[in-house]
PDB file of C-alpha atoms and ligand atoms in Angstrom:
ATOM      1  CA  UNK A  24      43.811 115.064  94.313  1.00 83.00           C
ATOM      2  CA  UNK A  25      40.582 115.724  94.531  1.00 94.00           C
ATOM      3  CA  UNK A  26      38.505 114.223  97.542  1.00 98.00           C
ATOM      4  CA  UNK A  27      35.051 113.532  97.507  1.00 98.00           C
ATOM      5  CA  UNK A  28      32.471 112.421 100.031  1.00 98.00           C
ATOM      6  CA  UNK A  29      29.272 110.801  98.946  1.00 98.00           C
ATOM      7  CA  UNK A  30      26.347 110.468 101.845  1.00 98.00           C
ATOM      8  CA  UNK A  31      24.303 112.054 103.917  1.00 97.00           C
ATOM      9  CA  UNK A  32      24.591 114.590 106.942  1.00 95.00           C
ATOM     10  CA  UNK A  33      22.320 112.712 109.517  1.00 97.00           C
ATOM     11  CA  UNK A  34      24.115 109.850 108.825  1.00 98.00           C
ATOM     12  CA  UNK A  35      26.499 108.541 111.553  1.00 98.00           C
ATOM     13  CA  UNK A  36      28.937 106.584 109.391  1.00 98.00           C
ATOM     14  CA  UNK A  37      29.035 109.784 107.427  1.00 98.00           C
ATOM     15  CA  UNK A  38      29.948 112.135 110.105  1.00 98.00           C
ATOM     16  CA  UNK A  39      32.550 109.551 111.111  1.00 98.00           C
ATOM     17  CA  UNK A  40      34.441 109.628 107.799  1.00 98.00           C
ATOM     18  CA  UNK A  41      33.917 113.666 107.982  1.00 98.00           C
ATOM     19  CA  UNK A  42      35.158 113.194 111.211  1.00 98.00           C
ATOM     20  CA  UNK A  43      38.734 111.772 110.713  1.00 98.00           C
ATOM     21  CA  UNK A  44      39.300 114.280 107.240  1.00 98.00           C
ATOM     22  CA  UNK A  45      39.012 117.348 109.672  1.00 98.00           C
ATOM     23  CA  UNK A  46      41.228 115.325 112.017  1.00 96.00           C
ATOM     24  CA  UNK A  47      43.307 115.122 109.590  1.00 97.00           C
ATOM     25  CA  UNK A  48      42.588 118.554 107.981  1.00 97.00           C
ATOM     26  CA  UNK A  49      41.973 117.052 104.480  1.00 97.00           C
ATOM     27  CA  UNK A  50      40.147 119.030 101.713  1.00 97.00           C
ATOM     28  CA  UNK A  51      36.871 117.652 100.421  1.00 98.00           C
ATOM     29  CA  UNK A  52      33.635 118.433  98.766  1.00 98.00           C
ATOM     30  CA  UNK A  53      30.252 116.433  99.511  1.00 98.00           C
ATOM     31  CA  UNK A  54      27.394 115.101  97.647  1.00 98.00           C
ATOM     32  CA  UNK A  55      24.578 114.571  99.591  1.00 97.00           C
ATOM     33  CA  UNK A  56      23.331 111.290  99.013  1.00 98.00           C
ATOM     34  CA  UNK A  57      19.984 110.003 100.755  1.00 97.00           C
ATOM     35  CA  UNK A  58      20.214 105.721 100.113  1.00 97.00           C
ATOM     36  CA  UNK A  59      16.712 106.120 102.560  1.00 95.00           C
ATOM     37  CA  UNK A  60      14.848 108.331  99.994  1.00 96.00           C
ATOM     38  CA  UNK A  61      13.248 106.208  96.934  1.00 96.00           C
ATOM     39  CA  UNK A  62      14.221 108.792  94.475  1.00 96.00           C
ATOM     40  CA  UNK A  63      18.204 108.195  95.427  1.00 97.00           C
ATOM     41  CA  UNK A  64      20.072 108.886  92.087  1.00 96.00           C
ATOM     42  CA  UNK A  65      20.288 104.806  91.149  1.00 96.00           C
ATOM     43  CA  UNK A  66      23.893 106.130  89.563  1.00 97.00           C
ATOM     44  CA  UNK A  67      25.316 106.102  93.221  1.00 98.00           C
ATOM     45  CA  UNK A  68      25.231 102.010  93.447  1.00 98.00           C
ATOM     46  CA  UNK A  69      27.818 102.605  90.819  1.00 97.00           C
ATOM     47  CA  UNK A  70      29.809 103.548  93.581  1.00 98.00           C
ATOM     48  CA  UNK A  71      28.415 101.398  96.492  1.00 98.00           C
ATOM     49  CA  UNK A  72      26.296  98.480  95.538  1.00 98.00           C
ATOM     50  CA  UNK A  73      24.908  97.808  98.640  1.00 98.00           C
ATOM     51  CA  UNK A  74      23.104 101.349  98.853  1.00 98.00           C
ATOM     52  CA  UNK A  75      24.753 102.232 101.924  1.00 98.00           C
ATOM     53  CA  UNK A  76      26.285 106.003 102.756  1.00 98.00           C
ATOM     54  CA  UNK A  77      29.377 106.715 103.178  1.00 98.00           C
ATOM     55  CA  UNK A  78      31.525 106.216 100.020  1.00 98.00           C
ATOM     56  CA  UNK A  79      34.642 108.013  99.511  1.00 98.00           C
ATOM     57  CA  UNK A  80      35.892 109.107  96.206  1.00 98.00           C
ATOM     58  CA  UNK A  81      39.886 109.942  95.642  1.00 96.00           C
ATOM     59  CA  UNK A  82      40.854 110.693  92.176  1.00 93.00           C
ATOM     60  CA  UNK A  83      40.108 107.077  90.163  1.00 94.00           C
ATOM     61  CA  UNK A  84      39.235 105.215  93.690  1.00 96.00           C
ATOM     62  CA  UNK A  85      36.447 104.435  95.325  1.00 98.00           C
ATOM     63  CA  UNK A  86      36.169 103.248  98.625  1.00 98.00           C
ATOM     64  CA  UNK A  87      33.416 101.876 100.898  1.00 98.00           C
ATOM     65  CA  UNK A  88      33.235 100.568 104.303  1.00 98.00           C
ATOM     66  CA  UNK A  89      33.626 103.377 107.071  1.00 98.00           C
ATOM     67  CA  UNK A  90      36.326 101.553 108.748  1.00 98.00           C
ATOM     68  CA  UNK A  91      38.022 100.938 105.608  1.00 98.00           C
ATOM     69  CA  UNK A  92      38.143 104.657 104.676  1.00 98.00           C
ATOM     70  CA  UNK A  93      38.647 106.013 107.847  1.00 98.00           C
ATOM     71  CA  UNK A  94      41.814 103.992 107.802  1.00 98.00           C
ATOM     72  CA  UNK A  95      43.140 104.722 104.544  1.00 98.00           C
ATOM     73  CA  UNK A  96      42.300 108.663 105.282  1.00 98.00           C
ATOM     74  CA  UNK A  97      44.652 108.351 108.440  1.00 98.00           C
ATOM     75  CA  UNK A  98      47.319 106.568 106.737  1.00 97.00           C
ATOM     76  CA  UNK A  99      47.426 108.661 103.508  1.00 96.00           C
ATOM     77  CA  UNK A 100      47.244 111.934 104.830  1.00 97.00           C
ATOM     78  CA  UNK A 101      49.576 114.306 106.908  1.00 95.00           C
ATOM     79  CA  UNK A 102      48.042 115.219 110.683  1.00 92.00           C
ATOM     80  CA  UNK A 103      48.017 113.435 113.803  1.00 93.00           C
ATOM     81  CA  UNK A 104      47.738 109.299 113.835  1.00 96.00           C
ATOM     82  CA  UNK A 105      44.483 108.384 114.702  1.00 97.00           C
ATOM     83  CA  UNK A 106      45.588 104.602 115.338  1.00 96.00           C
ATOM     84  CA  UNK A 107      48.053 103.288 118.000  1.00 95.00           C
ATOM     85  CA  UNK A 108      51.688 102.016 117.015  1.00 94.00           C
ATOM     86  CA  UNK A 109      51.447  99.252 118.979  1.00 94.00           C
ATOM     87  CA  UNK A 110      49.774  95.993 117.411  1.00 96.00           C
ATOM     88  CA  UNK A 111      48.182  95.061 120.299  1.00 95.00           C
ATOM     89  CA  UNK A 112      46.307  98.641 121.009  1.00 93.00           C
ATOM     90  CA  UNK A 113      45.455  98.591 117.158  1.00 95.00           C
ATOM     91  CA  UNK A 114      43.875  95.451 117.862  1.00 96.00           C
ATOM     92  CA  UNK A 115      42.194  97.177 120.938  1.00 95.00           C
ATOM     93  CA  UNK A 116      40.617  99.529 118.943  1.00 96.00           C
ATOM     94  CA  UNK A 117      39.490  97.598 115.562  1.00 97.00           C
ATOM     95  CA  UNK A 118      37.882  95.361 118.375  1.00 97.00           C
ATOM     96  CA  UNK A 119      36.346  98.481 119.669  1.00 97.00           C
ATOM     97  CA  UNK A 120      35.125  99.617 116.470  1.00 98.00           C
ATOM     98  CA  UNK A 121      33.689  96.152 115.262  1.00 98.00           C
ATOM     99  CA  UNK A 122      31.640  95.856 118.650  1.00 98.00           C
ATOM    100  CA  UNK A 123      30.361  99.732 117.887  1.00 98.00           C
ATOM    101  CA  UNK A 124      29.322  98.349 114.317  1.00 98.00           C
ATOM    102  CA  UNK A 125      27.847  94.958 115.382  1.00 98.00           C
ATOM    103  CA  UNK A 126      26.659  95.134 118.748  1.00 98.00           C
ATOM    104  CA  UNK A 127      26.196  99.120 119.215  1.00 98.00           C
ATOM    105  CA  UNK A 128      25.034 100.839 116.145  1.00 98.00           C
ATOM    106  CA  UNK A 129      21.565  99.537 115.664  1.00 98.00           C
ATOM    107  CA  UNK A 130      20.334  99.312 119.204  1.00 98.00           C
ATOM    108  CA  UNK A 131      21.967 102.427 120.214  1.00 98.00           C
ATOM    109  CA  UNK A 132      21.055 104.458 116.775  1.00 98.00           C
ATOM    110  CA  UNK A 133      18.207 102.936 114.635  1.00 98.00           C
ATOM    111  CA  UNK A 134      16.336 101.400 117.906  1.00 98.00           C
ATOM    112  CA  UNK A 135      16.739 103.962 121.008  1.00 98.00           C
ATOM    113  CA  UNK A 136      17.313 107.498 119.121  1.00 98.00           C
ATOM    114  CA  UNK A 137      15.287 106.202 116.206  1.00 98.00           C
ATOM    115  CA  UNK A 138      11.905 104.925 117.956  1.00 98.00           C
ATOM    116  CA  UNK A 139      12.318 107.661 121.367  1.00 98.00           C
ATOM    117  CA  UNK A 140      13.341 110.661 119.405  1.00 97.00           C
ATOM    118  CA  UNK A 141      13.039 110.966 115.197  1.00 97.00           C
ATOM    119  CA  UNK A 142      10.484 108.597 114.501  1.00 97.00           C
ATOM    120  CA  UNK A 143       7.914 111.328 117.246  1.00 96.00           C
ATOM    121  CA  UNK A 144      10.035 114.352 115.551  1.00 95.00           C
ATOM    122  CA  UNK A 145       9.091 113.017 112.085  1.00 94.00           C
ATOM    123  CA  UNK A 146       5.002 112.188 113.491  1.00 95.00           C
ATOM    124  CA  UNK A 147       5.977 108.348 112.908  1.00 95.00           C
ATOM    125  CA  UNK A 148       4.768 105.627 115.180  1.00 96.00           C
ATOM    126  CA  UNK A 149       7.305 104.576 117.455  1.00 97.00           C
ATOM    127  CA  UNK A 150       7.560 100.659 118.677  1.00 98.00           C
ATOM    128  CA  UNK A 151       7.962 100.344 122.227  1.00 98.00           C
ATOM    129  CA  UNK A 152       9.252  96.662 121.140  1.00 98.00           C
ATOM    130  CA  UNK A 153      12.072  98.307 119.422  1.00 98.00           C
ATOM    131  CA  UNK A 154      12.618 100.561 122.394  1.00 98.00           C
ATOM    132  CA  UNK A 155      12.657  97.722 124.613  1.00 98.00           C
ATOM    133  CA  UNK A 156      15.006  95.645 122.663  1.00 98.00           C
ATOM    134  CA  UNK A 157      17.105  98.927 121.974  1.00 98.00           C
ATOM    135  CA  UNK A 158      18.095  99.660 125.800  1.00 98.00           C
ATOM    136  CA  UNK A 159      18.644  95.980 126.168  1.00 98.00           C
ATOM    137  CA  UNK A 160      21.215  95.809 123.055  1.00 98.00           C
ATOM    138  CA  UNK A 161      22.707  98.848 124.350  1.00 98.00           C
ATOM    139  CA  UNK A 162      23.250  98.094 127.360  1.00 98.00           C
ATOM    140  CA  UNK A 163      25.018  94.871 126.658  1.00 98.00           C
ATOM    141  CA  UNK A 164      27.658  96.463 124.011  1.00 98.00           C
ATOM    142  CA  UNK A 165      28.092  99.453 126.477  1.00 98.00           C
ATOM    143  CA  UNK A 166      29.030  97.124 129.312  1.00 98.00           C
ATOM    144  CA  UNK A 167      31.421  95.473 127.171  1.00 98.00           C
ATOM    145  CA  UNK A 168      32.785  98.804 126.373  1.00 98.00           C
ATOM    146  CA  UNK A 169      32.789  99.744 129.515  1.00 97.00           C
ATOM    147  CA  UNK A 170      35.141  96.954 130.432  1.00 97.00           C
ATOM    148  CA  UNK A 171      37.371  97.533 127.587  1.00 96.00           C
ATOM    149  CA  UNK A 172      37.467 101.039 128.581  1.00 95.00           C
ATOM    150  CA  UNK A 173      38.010 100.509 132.089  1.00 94.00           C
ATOM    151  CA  UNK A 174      40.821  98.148 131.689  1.00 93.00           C
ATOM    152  CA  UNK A 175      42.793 100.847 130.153  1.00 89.00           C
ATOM    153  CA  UNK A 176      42.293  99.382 126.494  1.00 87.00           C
ATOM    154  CA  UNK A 177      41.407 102.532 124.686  1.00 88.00           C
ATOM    155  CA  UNK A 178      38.315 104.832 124.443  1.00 87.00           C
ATOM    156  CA  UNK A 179      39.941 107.276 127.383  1.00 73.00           C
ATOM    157  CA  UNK A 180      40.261 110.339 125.237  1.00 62.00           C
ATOM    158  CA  UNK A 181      43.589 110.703 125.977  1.00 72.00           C
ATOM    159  CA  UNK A 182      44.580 108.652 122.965  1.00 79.00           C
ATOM    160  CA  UNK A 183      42.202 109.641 120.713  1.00 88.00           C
ATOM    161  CA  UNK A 184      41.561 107.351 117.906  1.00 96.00           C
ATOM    162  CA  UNK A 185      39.203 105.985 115.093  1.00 97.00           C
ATOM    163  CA  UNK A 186      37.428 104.579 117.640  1.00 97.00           C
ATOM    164  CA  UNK A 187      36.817 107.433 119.039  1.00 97.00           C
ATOM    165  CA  UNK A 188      34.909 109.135 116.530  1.00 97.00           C
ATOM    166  CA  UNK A 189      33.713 105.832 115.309  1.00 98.00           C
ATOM    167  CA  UNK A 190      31.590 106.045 119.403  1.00 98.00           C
ATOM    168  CA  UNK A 191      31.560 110.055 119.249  1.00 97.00           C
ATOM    169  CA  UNK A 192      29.442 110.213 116.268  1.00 98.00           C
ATOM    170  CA  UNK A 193      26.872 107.468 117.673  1.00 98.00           C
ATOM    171  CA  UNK A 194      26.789 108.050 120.900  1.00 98.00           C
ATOM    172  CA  UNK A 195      25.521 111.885 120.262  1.00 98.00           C
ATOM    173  CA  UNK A 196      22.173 110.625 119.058  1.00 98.00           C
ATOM    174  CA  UNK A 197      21.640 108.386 121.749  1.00 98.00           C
ATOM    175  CA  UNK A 198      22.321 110.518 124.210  1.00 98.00           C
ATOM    176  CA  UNK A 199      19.629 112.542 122.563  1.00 98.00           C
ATOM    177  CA  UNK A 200      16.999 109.973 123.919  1.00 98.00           C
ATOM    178  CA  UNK A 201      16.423 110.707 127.970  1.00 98.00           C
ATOM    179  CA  UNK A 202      16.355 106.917 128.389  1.00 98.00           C
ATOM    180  CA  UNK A 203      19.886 107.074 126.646  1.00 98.00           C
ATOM    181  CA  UNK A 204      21.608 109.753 128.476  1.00 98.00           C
ATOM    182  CA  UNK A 205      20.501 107.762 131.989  1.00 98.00           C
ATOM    183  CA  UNK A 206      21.771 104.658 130.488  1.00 98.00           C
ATOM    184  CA  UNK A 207      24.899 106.153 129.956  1.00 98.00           C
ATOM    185  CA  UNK A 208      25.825 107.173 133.589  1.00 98.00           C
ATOM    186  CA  UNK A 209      25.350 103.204 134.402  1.00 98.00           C
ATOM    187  CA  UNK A 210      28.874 102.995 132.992  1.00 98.00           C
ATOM    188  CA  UNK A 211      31.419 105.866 134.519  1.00 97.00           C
ATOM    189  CA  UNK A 212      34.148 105.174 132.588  1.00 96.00           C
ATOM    190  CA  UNK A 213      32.401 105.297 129.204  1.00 97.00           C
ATOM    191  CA  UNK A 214      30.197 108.609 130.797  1.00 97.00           C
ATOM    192  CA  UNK A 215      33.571 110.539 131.675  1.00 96.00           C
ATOM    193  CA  UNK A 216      34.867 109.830 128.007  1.00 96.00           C
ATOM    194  CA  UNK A 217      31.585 111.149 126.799  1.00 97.00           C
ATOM    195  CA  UNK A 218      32.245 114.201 129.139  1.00 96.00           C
ATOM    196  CA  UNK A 219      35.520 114.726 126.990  1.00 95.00           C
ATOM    197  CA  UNK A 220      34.598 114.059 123.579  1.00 95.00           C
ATOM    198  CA  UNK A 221      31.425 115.668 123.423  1.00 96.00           C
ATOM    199  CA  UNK A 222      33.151 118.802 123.192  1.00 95.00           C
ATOM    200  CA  UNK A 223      35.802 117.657 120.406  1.00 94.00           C
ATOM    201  CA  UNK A 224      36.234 119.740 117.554  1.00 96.00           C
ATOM    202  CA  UNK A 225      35.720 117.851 114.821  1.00 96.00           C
ATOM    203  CA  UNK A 226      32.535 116.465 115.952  1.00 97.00           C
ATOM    204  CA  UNK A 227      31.030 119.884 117.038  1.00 97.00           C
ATOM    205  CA  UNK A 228      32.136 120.869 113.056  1.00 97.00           C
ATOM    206  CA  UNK A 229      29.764 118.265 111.898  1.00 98.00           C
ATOM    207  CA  UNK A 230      26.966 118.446 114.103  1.00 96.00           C
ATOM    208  CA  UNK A 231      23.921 117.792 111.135  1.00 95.00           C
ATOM    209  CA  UNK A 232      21.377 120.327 113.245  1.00 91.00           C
ATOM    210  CA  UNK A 233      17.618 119.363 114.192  1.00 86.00           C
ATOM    211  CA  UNK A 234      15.536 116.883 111.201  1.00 82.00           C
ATOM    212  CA  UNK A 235      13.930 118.339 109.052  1.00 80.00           C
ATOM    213  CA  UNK A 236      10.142 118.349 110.868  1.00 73.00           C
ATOM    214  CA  UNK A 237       8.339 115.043 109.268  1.00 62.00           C
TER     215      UNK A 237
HETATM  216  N1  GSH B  20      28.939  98.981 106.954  1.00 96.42           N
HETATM  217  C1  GSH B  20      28.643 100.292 106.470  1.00 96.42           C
HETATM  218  C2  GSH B  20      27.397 100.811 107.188  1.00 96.42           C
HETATM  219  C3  GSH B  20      26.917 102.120 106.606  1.00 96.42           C
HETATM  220  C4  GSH B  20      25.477 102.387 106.976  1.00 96.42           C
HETATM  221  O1  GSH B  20      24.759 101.513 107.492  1.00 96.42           O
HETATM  222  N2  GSH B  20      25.063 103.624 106.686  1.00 96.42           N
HETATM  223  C5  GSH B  20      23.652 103.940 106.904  1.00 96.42           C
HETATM  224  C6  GSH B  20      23.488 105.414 107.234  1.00 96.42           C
HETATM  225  S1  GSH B  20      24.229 105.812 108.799  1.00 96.42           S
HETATM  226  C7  GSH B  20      22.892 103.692 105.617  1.00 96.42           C
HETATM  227  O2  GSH B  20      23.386 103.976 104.553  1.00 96.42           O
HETATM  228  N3  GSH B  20      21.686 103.168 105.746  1.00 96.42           N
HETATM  229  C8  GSH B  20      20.827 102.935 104.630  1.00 96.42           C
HETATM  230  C9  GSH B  20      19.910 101.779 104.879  1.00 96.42           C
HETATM  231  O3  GSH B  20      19.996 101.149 105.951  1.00 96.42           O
HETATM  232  O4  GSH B  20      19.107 101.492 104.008  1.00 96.42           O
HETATM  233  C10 GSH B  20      29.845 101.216 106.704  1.00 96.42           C
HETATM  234  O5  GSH B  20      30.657 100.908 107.577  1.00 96.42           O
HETATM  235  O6  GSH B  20      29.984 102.199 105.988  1.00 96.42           O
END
């Protein structure tokens, strides 16, 4: 079957879903999608309707959702399981990876790497506000990470899993951001992880490279 990935190589949620199908050493060609750019091929809300990037295509299926496909590539596909047996430690980490999505991804991503680092790489005004309200928001879900973390609930590296990559691929661009890096040694446990992962394969494999200058 033939496995396609629709989005776009700066995208996080994209380089998660690339992520678990080297994980899982799955095939696939990619379309590069851009949902920011206004001359995005209107076709693609065919696929996803909410003009978001990734969406997976398998044969006759589509899927959207990271999490949803991230899931179905790790229980479709030979390789390593990238989820725990145990209910309670699958819990663990869908609880990990809903506080990346809600709590994490826009302070840590489209606030603190967004407004410190591309917006000046692109020549775009930045908004201290957003910085501000960035490092808050990201210091809040880290701590609560941080506690999961340190509690021995997952996120160790030892056990790697979709949340793993689901952090990984996030945590790489705000790391980027000085402010971000700092932050991160606030929180040992999480910083050690970071240590560890940083240097995974799969997310070395799909590092996008520097923006395109602006
Ligand atoms: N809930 C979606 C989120 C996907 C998402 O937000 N992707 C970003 C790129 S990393 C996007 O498409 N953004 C377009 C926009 O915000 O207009 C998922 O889990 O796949």
């Amino acid at each position: 079957m033939t496995v396609v990935l629709h989005g776009l190589k700066y995208s996080v949620y994209t380089r998660i879903v690339k992520m678990a199908l080297l994980e899982k050493g799955v095939a696939f060609d990619q379309v590069e999608v851009n949902p920011f750019a206004d001359d995005m091929p209107l076709s693609y809300l065919d696929l996803h309707p909410f003009r978001r990037v990734p969406t997976l295509v398998l044969g006759d299926v589509v899927l959207y959702e990271t999490t949803a496909i991230t899931r179905y590539i790790d229980e479709s596909f030979d390789g390593p399981s990238l989820q725990p047996e145990d209910p309670l430690a699958r819990a663990r980490m869908t609880q990990i990876i809903s506080i990346i999505d809600n709590y994490a991804y826009i302070p840590m991503v489209r606030q603190v790497f967004s407004h410190i680092v591309l917006w000046p790489h692109l020549g775009r005004e930045s908004d201290p506000e957003q910085v501000s309200l960035g490092l808050t928001g990201a210091r809040l879900a880290l701590k609560a990470l941080e506690n999961i973390a340190s509690e021995g609930h997952q996120l160790n590296s030892k056990s790697r899993s979709l949340a793993d990559l689901h952090l990984a691929a996030m945590m790489t661009y705000f790391v980027a951001a000085d402010e971000g890096a700092e932050m991160l040694q606030e929180f040992p446990v999480l910083a050690d992880w970071w240590q560890k992962m940083r240097l995974c394969q799969s997310l070395a494999a799909t590092d996008p490279g520097q923006f395109p200058q602006g």
